[in-house]
Amino acid sequence: FKSSTPKERVESSGITIQFEPPYRIYWQYDVNAKRYQRQQASKAHLTEDGHEIVADNVAIVITDVEILDAVGRRRVRTIGEGDAFVFQDGQIVEGTWRKPSPSERLRFFAASGEEIVMNAGVTWIEVVGNRKAVTIND
């Protein structure tokens, strides 16, 4: 079973995520490679050893994020459930994330309630404090 019914999947060329200014992340879908490329500051985001950051699945968890101090440390709620987006194969599925307890794995579900099956390969999870931080690009 693929991640959702056809009516739950919507075409998308990429995602923009606005973190604290000036941190804007963009995931661009590469149709030929069938992967997403992560961009930061309008150029490819690279690892320390110079490799481009790419993913086969990009999931966005929307959850409670609280700034704890002037340094910017945060408390992020990772147990429970909330809204989510999952990007695969140039398409988006809007649904929910669930993690009932610390010992259980994080799982994603389409609006129909069916679990989203991730593509084999790299899955990158972005965590944001609200939906306004996420822009879906056509």
Short mmCIF file of N, CA, C and O in Angstrom, two decimals:
data_model
loop_
_atom_site.label_atom_id
_atom_site.label_comp_id
_atom_site.label_asym_id
_atom_site.label_seq_id
_atom_site.Cartn_x
_atom_site.Cartn_y
_atom_site.Cartn_z
N PHE A 1 0.84 -1.19 0.00
CA PHE A 1 0.00 0.00 0.00
C PHE A 1 0.88 1.24 0.00
O PHE A 1 1.71 1.39 0.87
N LYS A 2 0.67 2.11 -0.97
CA LYS A 2 1.39 3.39 -0.99
C LYS A 2 0.74 4.29 0.04
O LYS A 2 -0.26 3.97 0.63
N SER A 3 1.29 5.46 0.24
CA SER A 3 0.98 6.27 1.40
C SER A 3 -0.44 6.77 1.54
O SER A 3 -0.84 7.13 2.62
N SER A 4 -1.22 6.85 0.50
CA SER A 4 -2.57 7.37 0.65
C SER A 4 -3.36 7.17 -0.62
O SER A 4 -2.83 6.78 -1.65
N THR A 5 -4.65 7.45 -0.55
CA THR A 5 -5.49 7.36 -1.74
C THR A 5 -5.14 8.50 -2.68
O THR A 5 -4.66 9.55 -2.23
N PRO A 6 -5.38 8.34 -3.98
CA PRO A 6 -5.03 9.40 -4.94
C PRO A 6 -5.62 10.76 -4.60
O PRO A 6 -4.99 11.78 -4.80
N LYS A 7 -6.83 10.82 -4.08
CA LYS A 7 -7.43 12.12 -3.79
C LYS A 7 -6.77 12.82 -2.59
O LYS A 7 -6.93 14.00 -2.40
N GLU A 8 -6.02 12.06 -1.77
CA GLU A 8 -5.32 12.68 -0.64
C GLU A 8 -3.95 13.22 -1.06
O GLU A 8 -3.37 14.02 -0.35
N ARG A 9 -3.46 12.81 -2.21
CA ARG A 9 -2.15 13.23 -2.68
C ARG A 9 -2.30 14.41 -3.64
O ARG A 9 -3.12 14.38 -4.54
N VAL A 10 -1.50 15.43 -3.45
CA VAL A 10 -1.55 16.63 -4.28
C VAL A 10 -0.15 16.89 -4.81
O VAL A 10 0.83 16.75 -4.09
N GLU A 11 -0.05 17.26 -6.09
CA GLU A 11 1.24 17.56 -6.70
C GLU A 11 1.89 18.76 -6.02
O GLU A 11 1.22 19.72 -5.66
N SER A 12 3.21 18.70 -5.86
CA SER A 12 3.96 19.80 -5.26
C SER A 12 5.40 19.74 -5.73
O SER A 12 6.01 18.68 -5.70
N SER A 13 5.93 20.87 -6.17
CA SER A 13 7.33 20.89 -6.62
C SER A 13 8.30 21.10 -5.48
O SER A 13 9.49 20.88 -5.61
N GLY A 14 7.79 21.56 -4.34
CA GLY A 14 8.68 21.79 -3.23
C GLY A 14 7.98 22.39 -2.03
O GLY A 14 6.78 22.63 -2.04
N ILE A 15 8.77 22.65 -1.00
CA ILE A 15 8.27 23.14 0.28
C ILE A 15 9.21 24.23 0.76
O ILE A 15 10.42 24.07 0.69
N THR A 16 8.65 25.31 1.28
CA THR A 16 9.45 26.33 1.95
C THR A 16 9.10 26.31 3.42
O THR A 16 7.92 26.29 3.78
N ILE A 17 10.12 26.30 4.27
CA ILE A 17 9.90 26.32 5.72
C ILE A 17 10.63 27.53 6.28
O ILE A 17 11.83 27.67 6.12
N GLN A 18 9.88 28.41 6.93
CA GLN A 18 10.46 29.62 7.52
C GLN A 18 10.67 29.38 9.01
O GLN A 18 9.73 29.32 9.78
N PHE A 19 11.94 29.21 9.38
CA PHE A 19 12.28 29.13 10.79
C PHE A 19 12.55 30.55 11.26
O PHE A 19 12.21 31.51 10.56
N GLU A 20 13.14 30.73 12.41
CA GLU A 20 13.47 32.08 12.88
C GLU A 20 14.26 32.80 11.79
O GLU A 20 15.22 32.25 11.26
N PRO A 21 13.87 34.04 11.44
CA PRO A 21 14.65 34.76 10.43
C PRO A 21 16.11 34.81 10.85
O PRO A 21 16.39 34.99 12.02
N PRO A 22 17.01 34.61 9.96
CA PRO A 22 16.87 34.52 8.50
C PRO A 22 16.83 33.09 7.98
O PRO A 22 17.16 32.85 6.83
N TYR A 23 16.47 32.13 8.78
CA TYR A 23 16.57 30.72 8.40
C TYR A 23 15.35 30.28 7.60
O TYR A 23 14.30 29.98 8.16
N ARG A 24 15.51 30.24 6.30
CA ARG A 24 14.46 29.75 5.40
C ARG A 24 15.03 28.54 4.68
O ARG A 24 16.09 28.60 4.08
N ILE A 25 14.31 27.44 4.77
CA ILE A 25 14.72 26.18 4.16
C ILE A 25 13.78 25.91 2.98
O ILE A 25 12.59 26.15 3.07
N TYR A 26 14.34 25.39 1.92
CA TYR A 26 13.53 25.04 0.76
C TYR A 26 13.90 23.62 0.33
O TYR A 26 15.08 23.31 0.18
N TRP A 27 12.91 22.78 0.17
CA TRP A 27 13.10 21.43 -0.36
C TRP A 27 12.54 21.42 -1.77
O TRP A 27 11.36 21.66 -1.98
N GLN A 28 13.40 21.18 -2.75
CA GLN A 28 13.00 21.15 -4.17
C GLN A 28 12.96 19.70 -4.65
O GLN A 28 13.93 18.97 -4.45
N TYR A 29 11.86 19.32 -5.28
CA TYR A 29 11.76 17.96 -5.81
C TYR A 29 12.46 17.88 -7.16
O TYR A 29 12.20 18.68 -8.07
N ASP A 30 13.37 16.92 -7.31
CA ASP A 30 14.09 16.67 -8.56
C ASP A 30 13.41 15.48 -9.24
O ASP A 30 13.54 14.34 -8.79
N VAL A 31 12.68 15.76 -10.32
CA VAL A 31 11.90 14.72 -11.01
C VAL A 31 12.81 13.61 -11.54
O VAL A 31 12.45 12.43 -11.45
N ASN A 32 13.98 13.95 -12.06
CA ASN A 32 14.88 12.94 -12.63
C ASN A 32 15.47 12.03 -11.56
O ASN A 32 15.53 10.82 -11.72
N ALA A 33 15.92 12.61 -10.45
CA ALA A 33 16.53 11.82 -9.38
C ALA A 33 15.48 11.20 -8.46
O ALA A 33 15.76 10.30 -7.70
N LYS A 34 14.24 11.73 -8.54
CA LYS A 34 13.12 11.27 -7.68
C LYS A 34 13.46 11.43 -6.21
O LYS A 34 13.20 10.56 -5.38
N ARG A 35 14.08 12.60 -5.90
CA ARG A 35 14.46 12.92 -4.52
C ARG A 35 14.26 14.41 -4.30
O ARG A 35 14.15 15.17 -5.24
N TYR A 36 14.30 14.78 -3.05
CA TYR A 36 14.23 16.19 -2.67
C TYR A 36 15.63 16.69 -2.32
O TYR A 36 16.38 16.00 -1.65
N GLN A 37 15.94 17.89 -2.76
CA GLN A 37 17.22 18.53 -2.44
C GLN A 37 16.92 19.66 -1.45
O GLN A 37 16.03 20.47 -1.68
N ARG A 38 17.68 19.72 -0.37
CA ARG A 38 17.51 20.76 0.65
C ARG A 38 18.36 21.97 0.29
O ARG A 38 19.54 21.84 -0.01
N GLN A 39 17.73 23.14 0.33
CA GLN A 39 18.42 24.38 0.04
C GLN A 39 18.31 25.32 1.23
O GLN A 39 17.30 25.33 1.92
N GLN A 40 19.37 26.08 1.44
CA GLN A 40 19.40 27.09 2.50
C GLN A 40 20.15 28.28 1.94
O GLN A 40 21.16 28.11 1.25
N ALA A 41 19.66 29.49 2.20
CA ALA A 41 20.27 30.71 1.66
C ALA A 41 20.34 30.64 0.13
O ALA A 41 21.32 31.02 -0.48
N SER A 42 19.29 30.11 -0.48
CA SER A 42 19.14 30.04 -1.94
C SER A 42 20.20 29.20 -2.65
O SER A 42 20.44 29.38 -3.85
N LYS A 43 20.84 28.28 -1.94
CA LYS A 43 21.78 27.37 -2.59
C LYS A 43 21.72 26.01 -1.90
O LYS A 43 21.16 25.87 -0.81
N ALA A 44 22.28 25.01 -2.56
CA ALA A 44 22.26 23.65 -2.01
C ALA A 44 22.84 23.65 -0.60
O ALA A 44 23.89 24.23 -0.35
N HIS A 45 22.14 22.99 0.32
CA HIS A 45 22.62 22.84 1.69
C HIS A 45 23.56 21.63 1.70
O HIS A 45 23.17 20.54 1.29
N LEU A 46 24.77 21.84 2.16
CA LEU A 46 25.79 20.79 2.12
C LEU A 46 26.12 20.27 3.51
O LEU A 46 26.04 21.01 4.49
N THR A 47 26.53 19.03 3.57
CA THR A 47 27.04 18.46 4.82
C THR A 47 28.44 19.02 5.06
O THR A 47 29.02 19.67 4.18
N GLU A 48 29.01 18.73 6.21
CA GLU A 48 30.37 19.21 6.51
C GLU A 48 31.40 18.72 5.50
O GLU A 48 32.38 19.39 5.22
N ASP A 49 31.15 17.52 4.94
CA ASP A 49 32.11 16.99 3.96
C ASP A 49 31.76 17.35 2.52
O ASP A 49 32.32 16.81 1.56
N GLY A 50 30.82 18.29 2.32
CA GLY A 50 30.54 18.83 1.00
C GLY A 50 29.49 18.12 0.17
O GLY A 50 29.27 18.48 -0.98
N HIS A 51 28.80 17.14 0.73
CA HIS A 51 27.75 16.44 -0.01
C HIS A 51 26.42 17.19 0.13
O HIS A 51 26.10 17.71 1.20
N GLU A 52 25.64 17.20 -0.96
CA GLU A 52 24.32 17.82 -0.92
C GLU A 52 23.41 17.00 -0.01
O GLU A 52 23.46 15.77 0.00
N ILE A 53 22.55 17.71 0.73
CA ILE A 53 21.57 17.03 1.57
C ILE A 53 20.35 16.72 0.70
O ILE A 53 19.75 17.63 0.11
N VAL A 54 20.02 15.45 0.59
CA VAL A 54 18.88 15.00 -0.19
C VAL A 54 18.06 14.01 0.63
O VAL A 54 18.56 13.42 1.59
N ALA A 55 16.79 13.86 0.25
CA ALA A 55 15.91 12.93 0.96
C ALA A 55 14.90 12.33 -0.01
O ALA A 55 14.50 12.96 -0.98
N ASP A 56 14.49 11.11 0.29
CA ASP A 56 13.46 10.43 -0.48
C ASP A 56 12.07 10.76 0.06
O ASP A 56 11.08 10.64 -0.66
N ASN A 57 12.02 11.12 1.32
CA ASN A 57 10.79 11.53 2.00
C ASN A 57 11.12 12.74 2.85
O ASN A 57 12.17 12.76 3.51
N VAL A 58 10.24 13.72 2.86
CA VAL A 58 10.38 14.85 3.78
C VAL A 58 9.08 14.93 4.56
O VAL A 58 8.00 15.04 3.98
N ALA A 59 9.18 14.82 5.88
CA ALA A 59 8.01 14.90 6.74
C ALA A 59 8.12 16.16 7.60
O ALA A 59 9.22 16.51 8.05
N ILE A 60 7.00 16.83 7.77
CA ILE A 60 6.97 18.01 8.62
C ILE A 60 6.04 17.75 9.78
O ILE A 60 4.86 17.43 9.59
N VAL A 61 6.58 17.86 10.98
CA VAL A 61 5.83 17.68 12.22
C VAL A 61 5.48 19.07 12.75
O VAL A 61 6.35 19.92 12.92
N ILE A 62 4.20 19.30 12.98
CA ILE A 62 3.76 20.56 13.58
C ILE A 62 3.41 20.24 15.03
O ILE A 62 2.56 19.39 15.32
N THR A 63 4.11 20.91 15.94
CA THR A 63 3.95 20.58 17.36
C THR A 63 4.21 21.80 18.22
O THR A 63 4.53 22.88 17.71
N ASP A 64 4.09 21.65 19.52
CA ASP A 64 4.33 22.74 20.45
C ASP A 64 5.82 22.95 20.63
O ASP A 64 6.55 22.00 20.93
N VAL A 65 6.26 24.18 20.41
CA VAL A 65 7.66 24.55 20.59
C VAL A 65 7.70 25.76 21.50
O VAL A 65 7.05 26.77 21.23
N GLU A 66 8.44 25.64 22.59
CA GLU A 66 8.53 26.71 23.58
C GLU A 66 9.99 27.15 23.73
O GLU A 66 10.86 26.31 23.92
N ILE A 67 10.24 28.45 23.59
CA ILE A 67 11.59 28.97 23.81
C ILE A 67 11.81 29.07 25.31
O ILE A 67 11.02 29.67 26.03
N LEU A 68 12.91 28.46 25.78
CA LEU A 68 13.17 28.37 27.21
C LEU A 68 14.02 29.50 27.77
O LEU A 68 13.90 29.84 28.95
N ASP A 69 14.94 30.06 26.96
CA ASP A 69 15.85 31.06 27.51
C ASP A 69 16.37 31.99 26.42
O ASP A 69 16.04 31.84 25.23
N ALA A 70 17.18 32.95 26.81
CA ALA A 70 17.72 33.95 25.88
C ALA A 70 18.67 33.35 24.86
O ALA A 70 18.90 33.93 23.80
N VAL A 71 19.23 32.19 25.15
CA VAL A 71 20.13 31.51 24.22
C VAL A 71 19.33 30.91 23.06
O VAL A 71 19.86 30.68 21.99
N GLY A 72 18.05 30.67 23.28
CA GLY A 72 17.19 30.10 22.24
C GLY A 72 16.93 28.62 22.37
O GLY A 72 16.36 28.01 21.47
N ARG A 73 17.33 28.02 23.49
CA ARG A 73 17.03 26.60 23.68
C ARG A 73 15.51 26.43 23.69
O ARG A 73 14.78 27.31 24.15
N ARG A 74 15.09 25.28 23.18
CA ARG A 74 13.65 25.04 23.04
C ARG A 74 13.22 23.74 23.69
O ARG A 74 13.97 22.78 23.72
N ARG A 75 11.98 23.74 24.11
CA ARG A 75 11.32 22.51 24.55
C ARG A 75 10.35 22.16 23.42
O ARG A 75 9.50 22.99 23.06
N VAL A 76 10.49 20.97 22.87
CA VAL A 76 9.68 20.54 21.74
C VAL A 76 8.87 19.32 22.17
O VAL A 76 9.44 18.32 22.64
N ARG A 77 7.55 19.40 22.01
CA ARG A 77 6.70 18.26 22.37
C ARG A 77 6.83 17.20 21.28
O ARG A 77 6.54 17.43 20.12
N THR A 78 7.29 16.02 21.68
CA THR A 78 7.49 14.92 20.74
C THR A 78 6.62 13.71 21.06
O THR A 78 6.68 12.71 20.34
N ILE A 79 5.84 13.79 22.10
CA ILE A 79 4.94 12.71 22.48
C ILE A 79 3.51 13.20 22.26
O ILE A 79 3.18 14.34 22.56
N GLY A 80 2.67 12.34 21.73
CA GLY A 80 1.28 12.71 21.47
C GLY A 80 1.00 12.64 19.99
O GLY A 80 1.42 11.72 19.31
N GLU A 81 0.29 13.66 19.50
CA GLU A 81 -0.01 13.71 18.07
C GLU A 81 -0.26 15.14 17.65
O GLU A 81 -0.44 16.03 18.48
N GLY A 82 -0.24 15.35 16.34
CA GLY A 82 -0.48 16.67 15.80
C GLY A 82 -0.54 16.62 14.28
O GLY A 82 -0.46 15.55 13.68
N ASP A 83 -0.67 17.78 13.67
CA ASP A 83 -0.74 17.87 12.22
C ASP A 83 0.62 17.55 11.60
O ASP A 83 1.66 17.77 12.22
N ALA A 84 0.57 17.09 10.35
CA ALA A 84 1.81 16.75 9.64
C ALA A 84 1.60 16.86 8.14
O ALA A 84 0.47 16.82 7.65
N PHE A 85 2.72 17.00 7.44
CA PHE A 85 2.77 16.91 5.99
C PHE A 85 3.84 15.88 5.65
O PHE A 85 4.89 15.85 6.29
N VAL A 86 3.59 15.07 4.62
CA VAL A 86 4.60 14.14 4.14
C VAL A 86 4.73 14.36 2.63
O VAL A 86 3.74 14.35 1.91
N PHE A 87 5.97 14.58 2.20
CA PHE A 87 6.28 14.81 0.80
C PHE A 87 7.03 13.60 0.25
O PHE A 87 8.05 13.20 0.80
N GLN A 88 6.48 13.04 -0.84
CA GLN A 88 7.08 11.88 -1.50
C GLN A 88 6.78 11.97 -2.99
O GLN A 88 5.65 12.33 -3.37
N ASP A 89 7.75 11.63 -3.81
CA ASP A 89 7.51 11.50 -5.25
C ASP A 89 6.87 12.75 -5.87
O ASP A 89 6.04 12.64 -6.78
N GLY A 90 7.22 13.93 -5.37
CA GLY A 90 6.67 15.16 -5.91
C GLY A 90 5.24 15.43 -5.50
O GLY A 90 4.56 16.26 -6.10
N GLN A 91 4.78 14.73 -4.49
CA GLN A 91 3.40 14.90 -4.02
C GLN A 91 3.40 15.12 -2.51
O GLN A 91 4.35 14.78 -1.81
N ILE A 92 2.29 15.67 -2.04
CA ILE A 92 2.15 15.93 -0.61
C ILE A 92 0.93 15.20 -0.08
O ILE A 92 -0.09 15.11 -0.76
N VAL A 93 1.07 14.69 1.13
CA VAL A 93 -0.06 14.12 1.86
C VAL A 93 -0.17 14.89 3.16
O VAL A 93 0.81 15.00 3.91
N GLU A 94 -1.33 15.45 3.42
CA GLU A 94 -1.56 16.16 4.67
C GLU A 94 -2.23 15.18 5.62
O GLU A 94 -3.15 14.46 5.24
N GLY A 95 -1.76 15.14 6.85
CA GLY A 95 -2.32 14.20 7.81
C GLY A 95 -1.91 14.52 9.22
O GLY A 95 -1.87 15.68 9.62
N THR A 96 -1.54 13.47 9.96
CA THR A 96 -1.15 13.63 11.36
C THR A 96 0.09 12.80 11.66
O THR A 96 0.39 11.84 10.97
N TRP A 97 0.78 13.20 12.73
CA TRP A 97 1.87 12.40 13.28
C TRP A 97 1.38 11.87 14.61
O TRP A 97 0.54 12.50 15.27
N ARG A 98 1.90 10.70 15.00
CA ARG A 98 1.55 10.12 16.30
C ARG A 98 2.77 9.44 16.90
O ARG A 98 3.48 8.71 16.21
N LYS A 99 2.96 9.67 18.18
CA LYS A 99 3.99 8.99 18.96
C LYS A 99 3.42 8.86 20.37
O LYS A 99 3.57 9.76 21.20
N PRO A 100 2.72 7.76 20.65
CA PRO A 100 2.00 7.61 21.92
C PRO A 100 2.88 7.61 23.18
O PRO A 100 2.43 8.01 24.24
N SER A 101 4.12 7.14 23.05
CA SER A 101 5.00 7.07 24.23
C SER A 101 6.45 7.17 23.78
O SER A 101 6.75 6.96 22.60
N PRO A 102 7.37 7.44 24.72
CA PRO A 102 8.79 7.55 24.35
C PRO A 102 9.35 6.27 23.72
O PRO A 102 10.27 6.34 22.91
N SER A 103 8.79 5.13 24.05
CA SER A 103 9.33 3.87 23.54
C SER A 103 8.77 3.47 22.18
O SER A 103 9.24 2.52 21.56
N GLU A 104 7.76 4.20 21.70
CA GLU A 104 7.18 3.87 20.39
C GLU A 104 7.74 4.80 19.32
O GLU A 104 8.14 5.92 19.61
N ARG A 105 7.75 4.31 18.08
CA ARG A 105 8.30 5.11 16.99
C ARG A 105 7.29 6.15 16.50
O ARG A 105 6.08 5.98 16.65
N LEU A 106 7.81 7.19 15.92
CA LEU A 106 7.00 8.23 15.30
C LEU A 106 6.40 7.67 14.02
O LEU A 106 7.10 7.07 13.21
N ARG A 107 5.08 7.86 13.85
CA ARG A 107 4.40 7.36 12.66
C ARG A 107 3.54 8.47 12.08
O ARG A 107 3.09 9.37 12.78
N PHE A 108 3.30 8.37 10.77
CA PHE A 108 2.53 9.37 10.06
C PHE A 108 1.31 8.72 9.43
O PHE A 108 1.38 7.60 8.92
N PHE A 109 0.17 9.46 9.44
CA PHE A 109 -1.09 8.92 8.94
C PHE A 109 -1.76 9.93 8.01
O PHE A 109 -1.77 11.14 8.28
N ALA A 110 -2.33 9.42 6.92
CA ALA A 110 -3.10 10.25 5.99
C ALA A 110 -4.43 10.61 6.65
O ALA A 110 -4.81 10.01 7.67
N ALA A 111 -5.15 11.54 6.07
CA ALA A 111 -6.45 11.96 6.61
C ALA A 111 -7.42 10.78 6.71
O ALA A 111 -8.29 10.77 7.58
N SER A 112 -7.26 9.78 5.83
CA SER A 112 -8.13 8.60 5.85
C SER A 112 -7.87 7.71 7.06
O SER A 112 -8.64 6.80 7.34
N GLY A 113 -6.76 7.96 7.78
CA GLY A 113 -6.40 7.15 8.93
C GLY A 113 -5.38 6.07 8.62
O GLY A 113 -4.85 5.43 9.52
N GLU A 114 -5.08 5.87 7.32
CA GLU A 114 -4.11 4.85 6.94
C GLU A 114 -2.69 5.37 7.15
O GLU A 114 -2.40 6.52 6.87
N GLU A 115 -1.82 4.48 7.64
CA GLU A 115 -0.44 4.87 7.87
C GLU A 115 0.26 5.14 6.54
O GLU A 115 0.07 4.44 5.56
N ILE A 116 1.06 6.20 6.51
CA ILE A 116 1.83 6.56 5.32
C ILE A 116 3.10 5.71 5.31
O ILE A 116 3.87 5.73 6.26
N VAL A 117 3.29 4.97 4.24
CA VAL A 117 4.46 4.13 4.09
C VAL A 117 5.54 4.97 3.42
O VAL A 117 5.34 5.51 2.33
N MET A 118 6.68 5.09 4.07
CA MET A 118 7.77 5.90 3.54
C MET A 118 8.49 5.15 2.42
O MET A 118 8.61 3.93 2.45
N ASN A 119 8.98 5.92 1.43
CA ASN A 119 9.83 5.34 0.40
C ASN A 119 11.11 4.83 1.04
O ASN A 119 11.57 5.39 2.04
N ALA A 120 11.71 3.81 0.46
CA ALA A 120 13.00 3.34 0.94
C ALA A 120 14.02 4.46 0.75
O ALA A 120 13.94 5.21 -0.22
N GLY A 121 14.94 4.59 1.67
CA GLY A 121 15.97 5.61 1.56
C GLY A 121 15.95 6.57 2.74
O GLY A 121 15.57 6.20 3.84
N VAL A 122 16.33 7.80 2.46
CA VAL A 122 16.48 8.82 3.50
C VAL A 122 15.15 9.51 3.77
O VAL A 122 14.47 9.95 2.84
N THR A 123 14.79 9.61 5.05
CA THR A 123 13.63 10.39 5.47
C THR A 123 14.14 11.51 6.35
O THR A 123 14.84 11.27 7.33
N TRP A 124 13.80 12.75 6.01
CA TRP A 124 14.20 13.92 6.77
C TRP A 124 12.95 14.47 7.45
O TRP A 124 11.93 14.68 6.80
N ILE A 125 13.03 14.71 8.74
CA ILE A 125 11.89 15.23 9.49
C ILE A 125 12.21 16.65 9.94
O ILE A 125 13.20 16.88 10.64
N GLU A 126 11.37 17.59 9.52
CA GLU A 126 11.47 18.98 9.95
C GLU A 126 10.41 19.18 11.03
O GLU A 126 9.31 18.65 10.93
N VAL A 127 10.74 19.95 12.07
CA VAL A 127 9.81 20.20 13.17
C VAL A 127 9.56 21.70 13.25
O VAL A 127 10.50 22.49 13.34
N VAL A 128 8.28 22.08 13.20
CA VAL A 128 7.91 23.50 13.26
C VAL A 128 6.84 23.70 14.33
O VAL A 128 6.12 22.77 14.69
N GLY A 129 6.74 24.95 14.79
CA GLY A 129 5.79 25.28 15.84
C GLY A 129 4.40 25.65 15.35
O GLY A 129 3.46 25.68 16.14
N ASN A 130 4.25 25.92 14.06
CA ASN A 130 2.91 26.22 13.54
C ASN A 130 2.87 26.07 12.02
O ASN A 130 3.89 26.06 11.36
N ARG A 131 1.65 25.96 11.50
CA ARG A 131 1.42 25.76 10.07
C ARG A 131 1.90 26.94 9.23
O ARG A 131 2.25 26.77 8.06
N LYS A 132 1.89 28.13 9.80
CA LYS A 132 2.27 29.33 9.06
C LYS A 132 3.73 29.27 8.60
O LYS A 132 4.10 29.98 7.67
N ALA A 133 4.53 28.43 9.21
CA ALA A 133 5.93 28.30 8.84
C ALA A 133 6.12 27.51 7.55
O ALA A 133 7.20 27.53 6.97
N VAL A 134 5.07 26.85 7.08
CA VAL A 134 5.17 25.96 5.93
C VAL A 134 4.42 26.52 4.74
O VAL A 134 3.24 26.87 4.84
N THR A 135 5.11 26.61 3.59
CA THR A 135 4.47 27.03 2.35
C THR A 135 4.67 25.93 1.32
O THR A 135 5.80 25.48 1.09
N ILE A 136 3.58 25.49 0.72
CA ILE A 136 3.63 24.45 -0.30
C ILE A 136 3.81 25.16 -1.65
O ILE A 136 3.04 26.04 -2.00
N ASN A 137 4.82 24.74 -2.41
CA ASN A 137 5.09 25.34 -3.72
C ASN A 137 4.52 24.45 -4.82
O ASN A 137 4.72 23.25 -4.81
N ASP A 138 3.81 25.06 -5.75
CA ASP A 138 3.21 24.31 -6.87
C ASP A 138 4.26 23.86 -7.86
O ASP A 138 5.27 24.43 -8.04
#
